[in-house]
mmCIF file of C-alpha atoms in Angstrom:
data_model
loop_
_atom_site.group_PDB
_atom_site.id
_atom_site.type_symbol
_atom_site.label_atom_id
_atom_site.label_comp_id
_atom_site.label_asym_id
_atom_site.label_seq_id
_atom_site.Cartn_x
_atom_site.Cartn_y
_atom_site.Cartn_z
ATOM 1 C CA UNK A 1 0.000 0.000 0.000
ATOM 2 C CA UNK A 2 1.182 3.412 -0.964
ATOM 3 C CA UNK A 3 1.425 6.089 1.703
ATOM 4 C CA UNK A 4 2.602 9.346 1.915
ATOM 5 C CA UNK A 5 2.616 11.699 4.869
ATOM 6 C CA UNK A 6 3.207 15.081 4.702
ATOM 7 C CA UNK A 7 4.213 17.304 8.198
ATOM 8 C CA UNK A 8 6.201 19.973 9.335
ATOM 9 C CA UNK A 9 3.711 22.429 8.631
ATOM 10 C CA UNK A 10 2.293 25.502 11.693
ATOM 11 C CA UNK A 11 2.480 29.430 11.963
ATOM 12 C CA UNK A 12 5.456 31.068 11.251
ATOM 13 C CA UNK A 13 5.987 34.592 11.101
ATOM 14 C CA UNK A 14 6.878 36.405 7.836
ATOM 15 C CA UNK A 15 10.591 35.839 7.191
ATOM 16 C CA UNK A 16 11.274 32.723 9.341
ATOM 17 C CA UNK A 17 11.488 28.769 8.297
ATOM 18 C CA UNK A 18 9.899 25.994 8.242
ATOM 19 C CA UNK A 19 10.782 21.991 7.127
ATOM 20 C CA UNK A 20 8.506 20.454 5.666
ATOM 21 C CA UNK A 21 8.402 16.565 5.489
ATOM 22 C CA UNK A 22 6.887 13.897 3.260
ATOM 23 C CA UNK A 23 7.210 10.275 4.685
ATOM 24 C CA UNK A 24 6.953 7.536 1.518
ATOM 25 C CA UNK A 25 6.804 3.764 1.914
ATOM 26 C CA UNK A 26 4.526 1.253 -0.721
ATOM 27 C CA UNK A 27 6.348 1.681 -3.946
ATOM 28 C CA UNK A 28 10.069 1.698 -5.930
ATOM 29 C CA UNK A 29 11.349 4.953 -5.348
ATOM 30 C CA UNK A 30 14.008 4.815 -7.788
ATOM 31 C CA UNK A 31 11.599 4.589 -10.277
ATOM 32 C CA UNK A 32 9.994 7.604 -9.336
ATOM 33 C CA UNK A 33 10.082 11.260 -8.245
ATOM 34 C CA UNK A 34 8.403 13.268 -5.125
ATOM 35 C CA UNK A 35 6.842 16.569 -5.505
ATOM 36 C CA UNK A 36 5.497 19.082 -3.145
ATOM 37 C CA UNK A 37 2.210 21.268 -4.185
ATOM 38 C CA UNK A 38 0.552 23.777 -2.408
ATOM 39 C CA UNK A 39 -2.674 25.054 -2.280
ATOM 40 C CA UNK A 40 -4.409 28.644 -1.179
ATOM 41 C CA UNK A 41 -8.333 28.876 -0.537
ATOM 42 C CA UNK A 42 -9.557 30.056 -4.037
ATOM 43 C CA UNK A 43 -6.439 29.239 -6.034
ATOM 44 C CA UNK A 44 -5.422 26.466 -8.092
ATOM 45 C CA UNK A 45 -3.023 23.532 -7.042
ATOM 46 C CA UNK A 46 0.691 24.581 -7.562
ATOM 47 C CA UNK A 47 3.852 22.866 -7.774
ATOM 48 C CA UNK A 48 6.261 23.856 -5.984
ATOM 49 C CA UNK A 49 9.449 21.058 -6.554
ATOM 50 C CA UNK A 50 10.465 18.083 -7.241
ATOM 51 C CA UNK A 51 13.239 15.545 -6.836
ATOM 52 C CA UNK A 52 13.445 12.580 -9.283
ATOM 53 C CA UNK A 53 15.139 9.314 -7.955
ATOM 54 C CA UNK A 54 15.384 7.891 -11.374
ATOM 55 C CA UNK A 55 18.367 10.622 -12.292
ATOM 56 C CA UNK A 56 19.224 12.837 -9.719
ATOM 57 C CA UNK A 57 17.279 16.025 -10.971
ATOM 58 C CA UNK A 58 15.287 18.553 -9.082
ATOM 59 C CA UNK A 59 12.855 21.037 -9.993
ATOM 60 C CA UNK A 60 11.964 24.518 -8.853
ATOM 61 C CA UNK A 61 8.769 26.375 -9.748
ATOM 62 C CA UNK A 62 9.711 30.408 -9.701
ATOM 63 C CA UNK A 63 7.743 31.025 -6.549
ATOM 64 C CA UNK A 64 9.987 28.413 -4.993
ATOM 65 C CA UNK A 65 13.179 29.238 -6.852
ATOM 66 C CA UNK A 66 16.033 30.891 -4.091
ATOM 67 C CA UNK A 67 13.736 30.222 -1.224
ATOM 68 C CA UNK A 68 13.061 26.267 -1.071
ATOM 69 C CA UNK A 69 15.498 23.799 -0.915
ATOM 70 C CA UNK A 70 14.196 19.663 -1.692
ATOM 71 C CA UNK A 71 16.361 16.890 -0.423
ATOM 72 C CA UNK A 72 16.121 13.652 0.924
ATOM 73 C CA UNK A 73 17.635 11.088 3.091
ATOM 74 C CA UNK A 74 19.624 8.127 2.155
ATOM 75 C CA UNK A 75 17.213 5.856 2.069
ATOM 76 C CA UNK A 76 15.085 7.352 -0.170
ATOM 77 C CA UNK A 77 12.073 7.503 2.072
ATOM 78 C CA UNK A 78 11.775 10.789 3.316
ATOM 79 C CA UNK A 79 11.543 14.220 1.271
ATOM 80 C CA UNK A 80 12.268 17.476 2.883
ATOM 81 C CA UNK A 81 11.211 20.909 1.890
ATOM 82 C CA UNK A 82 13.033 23.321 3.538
ATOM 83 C CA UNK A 83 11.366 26.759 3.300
ATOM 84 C CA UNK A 84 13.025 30.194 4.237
ATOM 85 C CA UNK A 85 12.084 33.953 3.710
ATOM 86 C CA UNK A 86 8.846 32.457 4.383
ATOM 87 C CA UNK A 87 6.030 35.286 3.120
ATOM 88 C CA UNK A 88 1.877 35.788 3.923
ATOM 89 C CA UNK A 89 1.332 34.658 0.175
ATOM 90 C CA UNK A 90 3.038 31.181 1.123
ATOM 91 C CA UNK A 91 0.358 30.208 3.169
ATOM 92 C CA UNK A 92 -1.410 27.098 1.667
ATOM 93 C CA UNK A 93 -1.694 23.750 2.537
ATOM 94 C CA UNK A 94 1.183 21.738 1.185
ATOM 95 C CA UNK A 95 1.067 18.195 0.047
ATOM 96 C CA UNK A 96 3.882 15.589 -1.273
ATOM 97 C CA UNK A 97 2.661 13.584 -4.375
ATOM 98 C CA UNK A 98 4.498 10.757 -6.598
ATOM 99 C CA UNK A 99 5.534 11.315 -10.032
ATOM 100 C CA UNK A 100 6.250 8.541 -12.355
ATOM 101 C CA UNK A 101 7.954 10.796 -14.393
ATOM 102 C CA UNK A 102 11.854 12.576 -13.995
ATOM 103 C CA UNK A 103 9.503 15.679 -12.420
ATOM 104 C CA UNK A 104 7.972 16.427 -15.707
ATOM 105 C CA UNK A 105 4.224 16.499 -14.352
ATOM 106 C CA UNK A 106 5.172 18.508 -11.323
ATOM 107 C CA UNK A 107 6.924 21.199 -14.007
ATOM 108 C CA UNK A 108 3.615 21.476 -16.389
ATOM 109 C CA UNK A 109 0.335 22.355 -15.608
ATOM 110 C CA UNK A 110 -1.361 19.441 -15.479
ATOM 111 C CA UNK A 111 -0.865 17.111 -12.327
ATOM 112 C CA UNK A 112 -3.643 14.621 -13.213
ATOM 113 C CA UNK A 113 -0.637 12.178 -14.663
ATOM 114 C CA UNK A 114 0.487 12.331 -10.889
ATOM 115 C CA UNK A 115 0.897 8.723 -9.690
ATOM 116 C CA UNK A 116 -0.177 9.048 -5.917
ATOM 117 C CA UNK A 117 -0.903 12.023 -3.182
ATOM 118 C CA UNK A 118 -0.609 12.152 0.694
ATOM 119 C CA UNK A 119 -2.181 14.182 3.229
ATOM 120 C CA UNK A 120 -1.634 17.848 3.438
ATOM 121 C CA UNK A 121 0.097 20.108 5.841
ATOM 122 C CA UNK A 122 -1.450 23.436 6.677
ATOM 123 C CA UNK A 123 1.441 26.373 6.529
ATOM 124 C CA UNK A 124 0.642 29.483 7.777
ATOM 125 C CA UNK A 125 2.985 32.961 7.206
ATOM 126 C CA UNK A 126 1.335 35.454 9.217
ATOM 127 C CA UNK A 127 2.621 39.084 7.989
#
């Protein structure tokens, strides 16, 4: 069985940190990539970044570019997002989500071709 956890998330003021963290167990990781989306009341699912297991690559949306860092642990069973200069506008809840692909459904615009998702995390940047 596929799971994914996502947690880490709470209130942070405007500026400060958080890490988030996406437990994975059920499936071949090296066949796959993690990605981390967010989502605001009102606005549409975003993705944020993704690491792919299958070569090594990560990805970066703009809004996460220079702020977010993804990374995992050896074993392959536990993504990070670490999140600095956090801002009001990052408040969403965040989620972790398998791609079968080298991150190229977390990159485009449509995540229906995403393979799994796990619970969300509730971040929230007060100003």
């Amino acid at each position: 069985e596929v799971q994914l956890q996502a947690s880490g998330g709470g209130l942070v003021q405007a500026g400060g940190s958080l890490r988030l963290s996406c437990a994975a167990s059920g499936f071949t990781v090296d066949d796959n990539a993690i990605g981390w989306f967010r989502q605001a009341p009102g606005k549409e699912r975003e993705g944020l970044s993704c690491i792919s297991f299958s070569d090594g690559n990560t990805y970066y949306a703009d809004s996460a570019k220079g702020r977010f860092t993804i990374s995992s642990d050896n074993a392959k069973t536990t993504v990070y997002l670490q999140m600095n200069s956090l801002k009001p506008e990052d408040t969403a809840v965040y989620y972790c989500a398998v791609d079968p692909t080298p991150c190229t459904v977390v990159a485009g615009d449509d995540y229906s071709g995403m393979d799994y998702w796990g619970t969300g995390t509730q971040v929230t940047v007060s100003s």
